[in-house]
Amino acid sequence: MSDPILIALFAMMILIALAAIRLSDLFAVVIMFSIYSLLAASMFVQMDAVDVAFTEAAVGAGISTILMLATLVLTGRFEKPSTHKSLLPLTVVGLTGAVLVYGTLDMPLFGDPNSSVNLHVADRYLEQSSTEIGIPNVVTSILASYRGYDTFGELTVIFTAGIGVMALLGIGVRGRRK
Amino acid sequence: MDILGHLNYWVVVFLMMTGFYVVIASGNLVKKVVGLNLFQASVFILYISMGVVTGGEPPILRDGTDVYSNPLPHVLILTAIVVGVATTALGLALAIRIKEAYGSLEEDEIHLKETEGLNDTSNHSGESAGGIDG
């Protein structure tokens, strides 16, 4: 991973994430998250994942931010300064991070075309999808056809979440109650 | 052990842990949701970085290109992004309801109200019902 653009983006993301920890103005925290999502989207463009990039920019940086800001309007902008000791969370986070880093030591190298991730079914999708599905964007072919059931499951999750939100917030009932 | 070859994983682990820290160290429920989203966006980068092929192009077929990045992680993460927004919406809706019922989003104050309610059983049912109806 010697690409200077990726390294610069990673450095900015680290700064933004640390800023999100330090800030207690929740409006600023939400905006930090929005910037973080946008940096992640830039990173996806650089890593050839253009479909993911625009979805992350629209849904992650856009809709999520709007939902959080709307929540802040209803619940208040400032967080109470924490009285907890930060030693225990730091220890837990440090240990978890150390275990995860240990787990990455035998992962394939960045950009390795012969890693197990890139050898399994990806070649078949790339070679056959233009004849089997007939559209040039392989991501769309997989999403809508080869893994159509995944997408159907995703829709089920969104539908369930939508019903959950309506039940929790009582949309349509609220006006009459007041 | 190749440092540059593994750098992406290590930075992602660091970013994941900053999100995790916000989730467990912050007392405010909305900030916890933001931390969860930070964690989640970092996991997306982990998946996408595993699908990168050196010298590859975005997986949109065209003449003159033979090397494409792996499209499968892209599809998985597209699904995950949308599911992530759905769970965020649900979490925030819960936060709004908790604010209505307890008048606060701080873990300490919610816990305090809970224990007060348990100690003072005579007023407990009336108070909580009034709180929820807003």
PDB file of C-alpha atoms in Angstrom:
ATOM      1  CA  MET A   1       0.000   0.000   0.000  1.00  0.00           C
ATOM      2  CA  SER A   2       2.473   2.615  -1.149  1.00  0.00           C
ATOM      3  CA  ASP A   3      -0.148   4.833  -2.776  1.00  0.00           C
ATOM      4  CA  PRO A   4       0.377   8.329  -1.277  1.00  0.00           C
ATOM      5  CA  ILE A   5      -3.287   9.266  -1.825  1.00  0.00           C
ATOM      6  CA  LEU A   6      -4.481   6.346   0.323  1.00  0.00           C
ATOM      7  CA  ILE A   7      -1.953   7.122   3.037  1.00  0.00           C
ATOM      8  CA  ALA A   8      -2.991  10.800   3.088  1.00  0.00           C
ATOM      9  CA  LEU A   9      -6.676   9.825   3.284  1.00  0.00           C
ATOM     10  CA  PHE A  10      -5.944   7.368   6.101  1.00  0.00           C
ATOM     11  CA  ALA A  11      -4.072  10.089   8.018  1.00  0.00           C
ATOM     12  CA  MET A  12      -6.999  12.486   7.670  1.00  0.00           C
ATOM     13  CA  MET A  13      -9.447   9.801   8.814  1.00  0.00           C
ATOM     14  CA  ILE A  14      -7.363   9.125  11.925  1.00  0.00           C
ATOM     15  CA  LEU A  15      -7.383  12.852  12.795  1.00  0.00           C
ATOM     16  CA  ILE A  16     -11.140  13.120  12.221  1.00  0.00           C
ATOM     17  CA  ALA A  17     -11.855  10.030  14.343  1.00  0.00           C
ATOM     18  CA  LEU A  18      -9.723  11.363  17.211  1.00  0.00           C
ATOM     19  CA  ALA A  19     -11.497  14.729  16.953  1.00  0.00           C
ATOM     20  CA  ALA A  20     -14.859  12.926  17.206  1.00  0.00           C
ATOM     21  CA  ILE A  21     -13.711  11.351  20.488  1.00  0.00           C
ATOM     22  CA  ARG A  22     -12.548  14.664  21.971  1.00  0.00           C
ATOM     23  CA  LEU A  23     -15.517  16.872  21.062  1.00  0.00           C
ATOM     24  CA  SER A  24     -18.527  17.136  23.367  1.00  0.00           C
ATOM     25  CA  ASP A  25     -20.648  19.313  21.056  1.00  0.00           C
ATOM     26  CA  LEU A  26     -22.727  16.611  19.368  1.00  0.00           C
ATOM     27  CA  PHE A  27     -23.377  18.774  16.305  1.00  0.00           C
ATOM     28  CA  ALA A  28     -19.621  18.883  15.707  1.00  0.00           C
ATOM     29  CA  VAL A  29     -19.348  15.126  16.344  1.00  0.00           C
ATOM     30  CA  VAL A  30     -22.011  14.406  13.719  1.00  0.00           C
ATOM     31  CA  ILE A  31     -20.278  16.676  11.195  1.00  0.00           C
ATOM     32  CA  MET A  32     -16.999  14.869  11.933  1.00  0.00           C
ATOM     33  CA  PHE A  33     -18.755  11.601  11.149  1.00  0.00           C
ATOM     34  CA  SER A  34     -20.018  13.101   7.890  1.00  0.00           C
ATOM     35  CA  ILE A  35     -16.488  14.129   6.898  1.00  0.00           C
ATOM     36  CA  TYR A  36     -15.248  10.670   7.897  1.00  0.00           C
ATOM     37  CA  SER A  37     -17.813   9.048   5.601  1.00  0.00           C
ATOM     38  CA  LEU A  38     -16.857  11.335   2.743  1.00  0.00           C
ATOM     39  CA  LEU A  39     -13.159  10.495   3.236  1.00  0.00           C
ATOM     40  CA  ALA A  40     -14.108   6.804   3.238  1.00  0.00           C
ATOM     41  CA  ALA A  41     -15.959   7.372  -0.041  1.00  0.00           C
ATOM     42  CA  SER A  42     -12.852   9.011  -1.549  1.00  0.00           C
ATOM     43  CA  MET A  43     -10.883   6.020  -0.393  1.00  0.00           C
ATOM     44  CA  PHE A  44     -13.319   3.644  -2.117  1.00  0.00           C
ATOM     45  CA  VAL A  45     -12.821   5.544  -5.412  1.00  0.00           C
ATOM     46  CA  GLN A  46      -9.080   5.120  -5.017  1.00  0.00           C
ATOM     47  CA  MET A  47      -9.573   1.393  -4.311  1.00  0.00           C
ATOM     48  CA  ASP A  48     -11.613   0.915  -7.549  1.00  0.00           C
ATOM     49  CA  ALA A  49     -14.931   0.496  -5.719  1.00  0.00           C
ATOM     50  CA  VAL A  50     -16.853   3.256  -7.494  1.00  0.00           C
ATOM     51  CA  ASP A  51     -20.355   1.905  -6.786  1.00  0.00           C
ATOM     52  CA  VAL A  52     -19.584   1.644  -3.082  1.00  0.00           C
ATOM     53  CA  ALA A  53     -18.121   5.158  -3.141  1.00  0.00           C
ATOM     54  CA  PHE A  54     -21.239   6.876  -4.374  1.00  0.00           C
ATOM     55  CA  THR A  55     -23.479   4.823  -2.113  1.00  0.00           C
ATOM     56  CA  GLU A  56     -21.322   5.731   0.887  1.00  0.00           C
ATOM     57  CA  ALA A  57     -21.288   9.404  -0.115  1.00  0.00           C
ATOM     58  CA  ALA A  58     -25.058   9.534  -0.591  1.00  0.00           C
ATOM     59  CA  VAL A  59     -26.239   7.196   2.151  1.00  0.00           C
ATOM     60  CA  GLY A  60     -23.417   7.257   4.713  1.00  0.00           C
ATOM     61  CA  ALA A  61     -22.394  10.899   4.519  1.00  0.00           C
ATOM     62  CA  GLY A  62     -25.826  12.167   3.461  1.00  0.00           C
ATOM     63  CA  ILE A  63     -28.804  10.327   4.908  1.00  0.00           C
ATOM     64  CA  SER A  64     -27.105   9.141   8.122  1.00  0.00           C
ATOM     65  CA  THR A  65     -25.980  12.691   8.879  1.00  0.00           C
ATOM     66  CA  ILE A  66     -29.467  14.075   8.293  1.00  0.00           C
ATOM     67  CA  LEU A  67     -30.984  11.418  10.586  1.00  0.00           C
ATOM     68  CA  MET A  68     -28.467  12.246  13.322  1.00  0.00           C
ATOM     69  CA  LEU A  69     -28.984  16.005  12.997  1.00  0.00           C
ATOM     70  CA  ALA A  70     -32.754  15.525  13.138  1.00  0.00           C
ATOM     71  CA  THR A  71     -32.293  13.501  16.323  1.00  0.00           C
ATOM     72  CA  LEU A  72     -30.150  16.274  17.817  1.00  0.00           C
ATOM     73  CA  VAL A  73     -32.938  18.789  17.149  1.00  0.00           C
ATOM     74  CA  LEU A  74     -35.263  16.634  19.258  1.00  0.00           C
ATOM     75  CA  THR A  75     -32.847  15.620  22.000  1.00  0.00           C
ATOM     76  CA  GLY A  76     -30.423  18.478  22.543  1.00  0.00           C
ATOM     77  CA  ARG A  77     -27.030  19.411  21.233  1.00  0.00           C
ATOM     78  CA  PHE A  78     -24.575  19.117  24.114  1.00  0.00           C
ATOM     79  CA  GLU A  79     -23.274  16.044  25.843  1.00  0.00           C
ATOM     80  CA  LYS A  80     -22.770  16.126  29.589  1.00  0.00           C
ATOM     81  CA  PRO A  81     -19.035  15.990  30.389  1.00  0.00           C
ATOM     82  CA  SER A  82     -18.211  12.404  31.212  1.00  0.00           C
ATOM     83  CA  THR A  83     -17.467  11.552  34.815  1.00  0.00           C
ATOM     84  CA  HIS A  84     -16.280   8.048  33.971  1.00  0.00           C
ATOM     85  CA  LYS A  85     -12.681   7.067  34.231  1.00  0.00           C
ATOM     86  CA  SER A  86     -11.321   6.448  30.744  1.00  0.00           C
ATOM     87  CA  LEU A  87      -8.759   3.874  31.854  1.00  0.00           C
ATOM     88  CA  LEU A  88     -10.992   0.798  31.616  1.00  0.00           C
ATOM     89  CA  PRO A  89     -12.374   1.608  28.116  1.00  0.00           C
ATOM     90  CA  LEU A  90      -8.831   2.362  26.916  1.00  0.00           C
ATOM     91  CA  THR A  91      -7.627  -0.994  28.224  1.00  0.00           C
ATOM     92  CA  VAL A  92     -10.502  -2.894  26.582  1.00  0.00           C
ATOM     93  CA  VAL A  93      -9.977  -1.033  23.290  1.00  0.00           C
ATOM     94  CA  GLY A  94      -6.209  -1.545  23.413  1.00  0.00           C
ATOM     95  CA  LEU A  95      -6.535  -5.284  24.065  1.00  0.00           C
ATOM     96  CA  THR A  96      -9.152  -5.734  21.330  1.00  0.00           C
ATOM     97  CA  GLY A  97      -6.980  -3.783  18.894  1.00  0.00           C
ATOM     98  CA  ALA A  98      -3.922  -5.857  19.754  1.00  0.00           C
ATOM     99  CA  VAL A  99      -5.825  -9.101  19.165  1.00  0.00           C
ATOM    100  CA  LEU A 100      -7.158  -7.800  15.837  1.00  0.00           C
ATOM    101  CA  VAL A 101      -3.686  -6.712  14.694  1.00  0.00           C
ATOM    102  CA  TYR A 102      -2.390 -10.167  15.647  1.00  0.00           C
ATOM    103  CA  GLY A 103      -5.195 -11.606  13.506  1.00  0.00           C
ATOM    104  CA  THR A 104      -4.145  -9.557  10.468  1.00  0.00           C
ATOM    105  CA  LEU A 105      -0.560 -10.824  10.431  1.00  0.00           C
ATOM    106  CA  ASP A 106      -1.372 -13.735   8.114  1.00  0.00           C
ATOM    107  CA  MET A 107      -3.824 -11.776   5.964  1.00  0.00           C
ATOM    108  CA  PRO A 108      -3.056 -11.443   2.231  1.00  0.00           C
ATOM    109  CA  LEU A 109      -0.946  -8.445   1.252  1.00  0.00           C
ATOM    110  CA  PHE A 110      -2.704  -5.343  -0.049  1.00  0.00           C
ATOM    111  CA  GLY A 111      -3.429  -5.645  -3.777  1.00  0.00           C
ATOM    112  CA  ASP A 112      -2.249  -9.265  -4.068  1.00  0.00           C
ATOM    113  CA  PRO A 113      -4.045 -10.743  -7.142  1.00  0.00           C
ATOM    114  CA  ASN A 114      -3.424 -14.311  -5.905  1.00  0.00           C
ATOM    115  CA  SER A 115      -4.952 -13.907  -2.459  1.00  0.00           C
ATOM    116  CA  SER A 116      -7.751 -16.311  -1.605  1.00  0.00           C
ATOM    117  CA  VAL A 117     -10.286 -13.457  -1.702  1.00  0.00           C
ATOM    118  CA  ASN A 118      -9.509 -12.838  -5.359  1.00  0.00           C
ATOM    119  CA  LEU A 119      -9.286 -16.454  -6.520  1.00  0.00           C
ATOM    120  CA  HIS A 120     -12.634 -17.946  -5.603  1.00  0.00           C
ATOM    121  CA  VAL A 121     -15.671 -16.797  -7.619  1.00  0.00           C
ATOM    122  CA  ALA A 122     -14.578 -13.322  -8.689  1.00  0.00           C
ATOM    123  CA  ASP A 123     -13.006 -14.536 -11.948  1.00  0.00           C
ATOM    124  CA  ARG A 124     -16.149 -16.345 -12.973  1.00  0.00           C
ATOM    125  CA  TYR A 125     -18.234 -13.214 -12.406  1.00  0.00           C
ATOM    126  CA  LEU A 126     -15.776 -11.113 -14.402  1.00  0.00           C
ATOM    127  CA  GLU A 127     -15.557 -13.583 -17.292  1.00  0.00           C
ATOM    128  CA  GLN A 128     -19.129 -14.847 -17.581  1.00  0.00           C
ATOM    129  CA  SER A 129     -21.371 -11.980 -16.498  1.00  0.00           C
ATOM    130  CA  SER A 130     -21.211 -10.131 -19.827  1.00  0.00           C
ATOM    131  CA  THR A 131     -22.687 -13.173 -21.619  1.00  0.00           C
ATOM    132  CA  GLU A 132     -24.951 -14.371 -18.800  1.00  0.00           C
ATOM    133  CA  ILE A 133     -26.389 -11.035 -17.681  1.00  0.00           C
ATOM    134  CA  GLY A 134     -25.340  -8.732 -20.487  1.00  0.00           C
ATOM    135  CA  ILE A 135     -24.482  -5.495 -18.705  1.00  0.00           C
ATOM    136  CA  PRO A 136     -20.963  -4.109 -18.334  1.00  0.00           C
ATOM    137  CA  ASN A 137     -21.129  -3.217 -14.617  1.00  0.00           C
ATOM    138  CA  VAL A 138     -20.225  -6.460 -12.848  1.00  0.00           C
ATOM    139  CA  VAL A 139     -21.240  -5.108  -9.429  1.00  0.00           C
ATOM    140  CA  THR A 140     -24.787  -4.550 -10.668  1.00  0.00           C
ATOM    141  CA  SER A 141     -24.879  -8.043 -12.207  1.00  0.00           C
ATOM    142  CA  ILE A 142     -23.906  -9.660  -8.917  1.00  0.00           C
ATOM    143  CA  LEU A 143     -26.131  -7.431  -6.803  1.00  0.00           C
ATOM    144  CA  ALA A 144     -29.289  -7.860  -8.824  1.00  0.00           C
ATOM    145  CA  SER A 145     -28.861 -11.335 -10.248  1.00  0.00           C
ATOM    146  CA  TYR A 146     -26.206 -13.692  -8.847  1.00  0.00           C
ATOM    147  CA  ARG A 147     -26.849 -12.493  -5.311  1.00  0.00           C
ATOM    148  CA  GLY A 148     -30.380 -11.267  -5.764  1.00  0.00           C
ATOM    149  CA  TYR A 149     -31.486 -13.066  -2.602  1.00  0.00           C
ATOM    150  CA  ASP A 150     -28.978 -11.019  -0.583  1.00  0.00           C
ATOM    151  CA  THR A 151     -30.537  -7.863  -1.930  1.00  0.00           C
ATOM    152  CA  PHE A 152     -34.000  -9.191  -1.152  1.00  0.00           C
ATOM    153  CA  GLY A 153     -32.872  -9.888   2.416  1.00  0.00           C
ATOM    154  CA  GLU A 154     -31.508  -6.351   2.593  1.00  0.00           C
ATOM    155  CA  LEU A 155     -34.894  -4.964   1.573  1.00  0.00           C
ATOM    156  CA  THR A 156     -36.529  -7.079   4.285  1.00  0.00           C
ATOM    157  CA  VAL A 157     -34.167  -5.559   6.851  1.00  0.00           C
ATOM    158  CA  ILE A 158     -34.941  -2.002   5.696  1.00  0.00           C
ATOM    159  CA  PHE A 159     -38.677  -2.715   5.750  1.00  0.00           C
ATOM    160  CA  THR A 160     -38.458  -4.146   9.270  1.00  0.00           C
ATOM    161  CA  ALA A 161     -36.389  -1.181  10.447  1.00  0.00           C
ATOM    162  CA  GLY A 162     -38.884   1.218   8.862  1.00  0.00           C
ATOM    163  CA  ILE A 163     -41.766  -0.449  10.690  1.00  0.00           C
ATOM    164  CA  GLY A 164     -39.730  -0.371  13.903  1.00  0.00           C
ATOM    165  CA  VAL A 165     -39.060   3.354  13.577  1.00  0.00           C
ATOM    166  CA  MET A 166     -42.728   4.066  12.865  1.00  0.00           C
ATOM    167  CA  ALA A 167     -43.821   1.986  15.838  1.00  0.00           C
ATOM    168  CA  LEU A 168     -41.305   3.698  18.144  1.00  0.00           C
ATOM    169  CA  LEU A 169     -42.036   7.240  17.080  1.00  0.00           C
ATOM    170  CA  GLY A 170     -45.768   6.671  16.611  1.00  0.00           C
ATOM    171  CA  ILE A 171     -45.976   8.427  13.259  1.00  0.00           C
ATOM    172  CA  GLY A 172     -49.622   9.310  12.609  1.00  0.00           C
ATOM    173  CA  VAL A 173     -50.609   8.721  16.250  1.00  0.00           C
ATOM    174  CA  ARG A 174     -48.513  11.483  17.766  1.00  0.00           C
ATOM    175  CA  GLY A 175     -50.541  14.456  16.526  1.00  0.00           C
ATOM    176  CA  ARG A 176     -53.796  13.143  17.997  1.00  0.00           C
ATOM    177  CA  ARG A 177     -52.204  12.305  21.341  1.00  0.00           C
ATOM    178  CA  LYS A 178     -51.140  15.918  21.857  1.00  0.00           C
TER     179      LYS A 178
ATOM    180  CA  MET B   1       5.744  -9.548   7.530  1.00  0.00           C
ATOM    181  CA  ASP B   2       5.450  -6.780   4.993  1.00  0.00           C
ATOM    182  CA  ILE B   3       4.738  -3.430   6.647  1.00  0.00           C
ATOM    183  CA  LEU B   4       3.308  -1.627   3.611  1.00  0.00           C
ATOM    184  CA  GLY B   5       1.310  -4.709   2.608  1.00  0.00           C
ATOM    185  CA  HIS B   6      -0.410  -4.835   5.996  1.00  0.00           C
ATOM    186  CA  LEU B   7      -0.634  -1.111   6.705  1.00  0.00           C
ATOM    187  CA  ASN B   8      -4.228  -0.916   5.478  1.00  0.00           C
ATOM    188  CA  TYR B   9      -5.342  -3.546   8.029  1.00  0.00           C
ATOM    189  CA  TRP B  10      -3.561  -1.818  10.896  1.00  0.00           C
ATOM    190  CA  VAL B  11      -4.960   1.619  10.109  1.00  0.00           C
ATOM    191  CA  VAL B  12      -8.419   0.080   9.775  1.00  0.00           C
ATOM    192  CA  VAL B  13      -8.001  -1.647  13.158  1.00  0.00           C
ATOM    193  CA  PHE B  14      -7.018   1.702  14.680  1.00  0.00           C
ATOM    194  CA  LEU B  15     -10.062   3.419  13.156  1.00  0.00           C
ATOM    195  CA  MET B  16     -12.328   0.589  14.311  1.00  0.00           C
ATOM    196  CA  MET B  17     -10.973   0.950  17.836  1.00  0.00           C
ATOM    197  CA  THR B  18     -11.626   4.720  17.880  1.00  0.00           C
ATOM    198  CA  GLY B  19     -15.260   3.964  17.016  1.00  0.00           C
ATOM    199  CA  PHE B  20     -15.359   1.212  19.651  1.00  0.00           C
ATOM    200  CA  TYR B  21     -13.913   3.631  22.224  1.00  0.00           C
ATOM    201  CA  VAL B  22     -16.655   6.169  21.512  1.00  0.00           C
ATOM    202  CA  VAL B  23     -19.262   3.413  21.958  1.00  0.00           C
ATOM    203  CA  ILE B  24     -18.026   2.209  25.350  1.00  0.00           C
ATOM    204  CA  ALA B  25     -16.529   5.374  26.873  1.00  0.00           C
ATOM    205  CA  SER B  26     -19.164   7.955  25.940  1.00  0.00           C
ATOM    206  CA  GLY B  27     -22.208   8.344  28.181  1.00  0.00           C
ATOM    207  CA  ASN B  28     -24.420   9.972  25.577  1.00  0.00           C
ATOM    208  CA  LEU B  29     -26.606   7.626  23.516  1.00  0.00           C
ATOM    209  CA  VAL B  30     -26.478   9.685  20.291  1.00  0.00           C
ATOM    210  CA  LYS B  31     -22.688   9.810  20.495  1.00  0.00           C
ATOM    211  CA  LYS B  32     -22.668   6.038  20.938  1.00  0.00           C
ATOM    212  CA  VAL B  33     -24.621   5.704  17.679  1.00  0.00           C
ATOM    213  CA  VAL B  34     -22.069   7.956  15.952  1.00  0.00           C
ATOM    214  CA  GLY B  35     -19.293   5.728  17.338  1.00  0.00           C
ATOM    215  CA  LEU B  36     -21.045   2.653  15.990  1.00  0.00           C
ATOM    216  CA  ASN B  37     -21.161   4.312  12.570  1.00  0.00           C
ATOM    217  CA  LEU B  38     -17.441   5.150  12.740  1.00  0.00           C
ATOM    218  CA  PHE B  39     -16.726   1.500  13.533  1.00  0.00           C
ATOM    219  CA  GLN B  40     -18.952   0.395  10.671  1.00  0.00           C
ATOM    220  CA  ALA B  41     -17.369   2.681   8.053  1.00  0.00           C
ATOM    221  CA  SER B  42     -13.955   1.304   9.071  1.00  0.00           C
ATOM    222  CA  VAL B  43     -15.146  -2.270   8.521  1.00  0.00           C
ATOM    223  CA  PHE B  44     -16.273  -1.249   5.023  1.00  0.00           C
ATOM    224  CA  ILE B  45     -12.731  -0.058   4.269  1.00  0.00           C
ATOM    225  CA  LEU B  46     -11.371  -3.399   5.533  1.00  0.00           C
ATOM    226  CA  TYR B  47     -13.560  -5.340   3.086  1.00  0.00           C
ATOM    227  CA  ILE B  48     -12.925  -3.069   0.109  1.00  0.00           C
ATOM    228  CA  SER B  49      -9.156  -3.069   0.710  1.00  0.00           C
ATOM    229  CA  MET B  50      -9.135  -6.888   0.578  1.00  0.00           C
ATOM    230  CA  GLY B  51     -10.677  -6.820  -2.917  1.00  0.00           C
ATOM    231  CA  VAL B  52      -8.070  -4.498  -4.411  1.00  0.00           C
ATOM    232  CA  VAL B  53      -5.911  -5.957  -7.186  1.00  0.00           C
ATOM    233  CA  THR B  54      -2.706  -4.083  -7.985  1.00  0.00           C
ATOM    234  CA  GLY B  55      -3.018  -2.413 -11.376  1.00  0.00           C
ATOM    235  CA  GLY B  56      -6.697  -3.304 -11.539  1.00  0.00           C
ATOM    236  CA  GLU B  57      -9.520  -1.180 -12.886  1.00  0.00           C
ATOM    237  CA  PRO B  58     -12.991  -0.636 -11.405  1.00  0.00           C
ATOM    238  CA  PRO B  59     -15.101  -3.742 -12.255  1.00  0.00           C
ATOM    239  CA  ILE B  60     -16.958  -2.243 -15.209  1.00  0.00           C
ATOM    240  CA  LEU B  61     -16.226  -4.347 -18.280  1.00  0.00           C
ATOM    241  CA  ARG B  62     -14.683  -2.629 -21.280  1.00  0.00           C
ATOM    242  CA  ASP B  63     -12.353  -3.449 -24.129  1.00  0.00           C
ATOM    243  CA  GLY B  64      -8.625  -3.139 -23.613  1.00  0.00           C
ATOM    244  CA  THR B  65      -8.638  -4.031 -19.904  1.00  0.00           C
ATOM    245  CA  ASP B  66      -7.985  -7.456 -18.465  1.00  0.00           C
ATOM    246  CA  VAL B  67      -7.341  -6.743 -14.799  1.00  0.00           C
ATOM    247  CA  TYR B  68     -10.262  -5.713 -12.637  1.00  0.00           C
ATOM    248  CA  SER B  69     -10.592  -5.374  -8.885  1.00  0.00           C
ATOM    249  CA  ASN B  70     -12.710  -7.994  -7.152  1.00  0.00           C
ATOM    250  CA  PRO B  71     -16.394  -7.018  -7.459  1.00  0.00           C
ATOM    251  CA  LEU B  72     -17.690  -9.363  -4.747  1.00  0.00           C
ATOM    252  CA  PRO B  73     -16.609  -7.310  -1.671  1.00  0.00           C
ATOM    253  CA  HIS B  74     -18.150  -4.259  -3.339  1.00  0.00           C
ATOM    254  CA  VAL B  75     -21.533  -5.986  -3.515  1.00  0.00           C
ATOM    255  CA  LEU B  76     -21.352  -7.154   0.096  1.00  0.00           C
ATOM    256  CA  ILE B  77     -20.501  -3.653   1.293  1.00  0.00           C
ATOM    257  CA  LEU B  78     -23.236  -2.011  -0.800  1.00  0.00           C
ATOM    258  CA  THR B  79     -25.691  -4.201   1.093  1.00  0.00           C
ATOM    259  CA  ALA B  80     -23.995  -3.437   4.414  1.00  0.00           C
ATOM    260  CA  ILE B  81     -24.107   0.354   3.902  1.00  0.00           C
ATOM    261  CA  VAL B  82     -27.862   0.326   3.380  1.00  0.00           C
ATOM    262  CA  VAL B  83     -28.483  -2.052   6.286  1.00  0.00           C
ATOM    263  CA  GLY B  84     -26.251   0.213   8.398  1.00  0.00           C
ATOM    264  CA  VAL B  85     -28.486   3.196   7.740  1.00  0.00           C
ATOM    265  CA  ALA B  86     -31.535   1.141   8.688  1.00  0.00           C
ATOM    266  CA  THR B  87     -30.002   0.160  12.030  1.00  0.00           C
ATOM    267  CA  THR B  88     -28.840   3.759  12.626  1.00  0.00           C
ATOM    268  CA  ALA B  89     -32.381   5.009  12.071  1.00  0.00           C
ATOM    269  CA  LEU B  90     -33.739   2.438  14.525  1.00  0.00           C
ATOM    270  CA  GLY B  91     -31.105   3.320  17.126  1.00  0.00           C
ATOM    271  CA  LEU B  92     -31.824   7.035  16.823  1.00  0.00           C
ATOM    272  CA  ALA B  93     -35.581   6.431  17.095  1.00  0.00           C
ATOM    273  CA  LEU B  94     -34.926   4.499  20.311  1.00  0.00           C
ATOM    274  CA  ALA B  95     -32.811   7.416  21.559  1.00  0.00           C
ATOM    275  CA  ILE B  96     -35.673   9.851  20.911  1.00  0.00           C
ATOM    276  CA  ARG B  97     -38.094   7.624  22.853  1.00  0.00           C
ATOM    277  CA  ILE B  98     -35.645   7.302  25.743  1.00  0.00           C
ATOM    278  CA  LYS B  99     -35.278  11.092  25.825  1.00  0.00           C
ATOM    279  CA  GLU B 100     -39.074  11.418  25.999  1.00  0.00           C
ATOM    280  CA  ALA B 101     -39.444   8.854  28.757  1.00  0.00           C
ATOM    281  CA  TYR B 102     -36.462   9.832  30.932  1.00  0.00           C
ATOM    282  CA  GLY B 103     -35.771  13.436  29.940  1.00  0.00           C
ATOM    283  CA  SER B 104     -32.123  12.668  29.287  1.00  0.00           C
ATOM    284  CA  LEU B 105     -29.791  10.799  26.964  1.00  0.00           C
ATOM    285  CA  GLU B 106     -26.972  10.454  29.480  1.00  0.00           C
ATOM    286  CA  GLU B 107     -26.473   6.913  30.754  1.00  0.00           C
ATOM    287  CA  ASP B 108     -25.871   8.080  34.352  1.00  0.00           C
ATOM    288  CA  GLU B 109     -29.068  10.103  34.571  1.00  0.00           C
ATOM    289  CA  ILE B 110     -31.161   7.323  33.005  1.00  0.00           C
ATOM    290  CA  HIS B 111     -29.702   4.835  35.478  1.00  0.00           C
ATOM    291  CA  LEU B 112     -30.391   7.246  38.358  1.00  0.00           C
ATOM    292  CA  LYS B 113     -34.033   7.603  37.326  1.00  0.00           C
ATOM    293  CA  GLU B 114     -34.379   3.845  37.025  1.00  0.00           C
ATOM    294  CA  THR B 115     -33.075   3.230  40.555  1.00  0.00           C
ATOM    295  CA  GLU B 116     -35.173   6.088  41.974  1.00  0.00           C
ATOM    296  CA  GLY B 117     -38.240   4.538  40.389  1.00  0.00           C
ATOM    297  CA  LEU B 118     -37.445   1.158  41.939  1.00  0.00           C
ATOM    298  CA  ASN B 119     -36.944   2.631  45.429  1.00  0.00           C
ATOM    299  CA  ASP B 120     -40.109   4.694  45.262  1.00  0.00           C
ATOM    300  CA  THR B 121     -42.594   2.032  44.195  1.00  0.00           C
ATOM    301  CA  SER B 122     -45.736   3.986  45.146  1.00  0.00           C
ATOM    302  CA  ASN B 123     -45.102   6.709  42.600  1.00  0.00           C
ATOM    303  CA  HIS B 124     -43.338   4.499  40.090  1.00  0.00           C
ATOM    304  CA  SER B 125     -46.267   3.392  37.931  1.00  0.00           C
ATOM    305  CA  GLY B 126     -47.832   6.841  37.716  1.00  0.00           C
ATOM    306  CA  GLU B 127     -44.561   8.574  36.929  1.00  0.00           C
ATOM    307  CA  SER B 128     -43.402   6.219  34.234  1.00  0.00           C
ATOM    308  CA  ALA B 129     -46.783   6.205  32.500  1.00  0.00           C
ATOM    309  CA  GLY B 130     -46.852   9.998  32.508  1.00  0.00           C
ATOM    310  CA  GLY B 131     -43.303  10.135  31.193  1.00  0.00           C
ATOM    311  CA  ILE B 132     -43.949   7.815  28.289  1.00  0.00           C
ATOM    312  CA  ASP B 133     -47.106   9.591  27.197  1.00  0.00           C
ATOM    313  CA  GLY B 134     -45.137  12.844  27.169  1.00  0.00           C
TER     314      GLY B 134
END
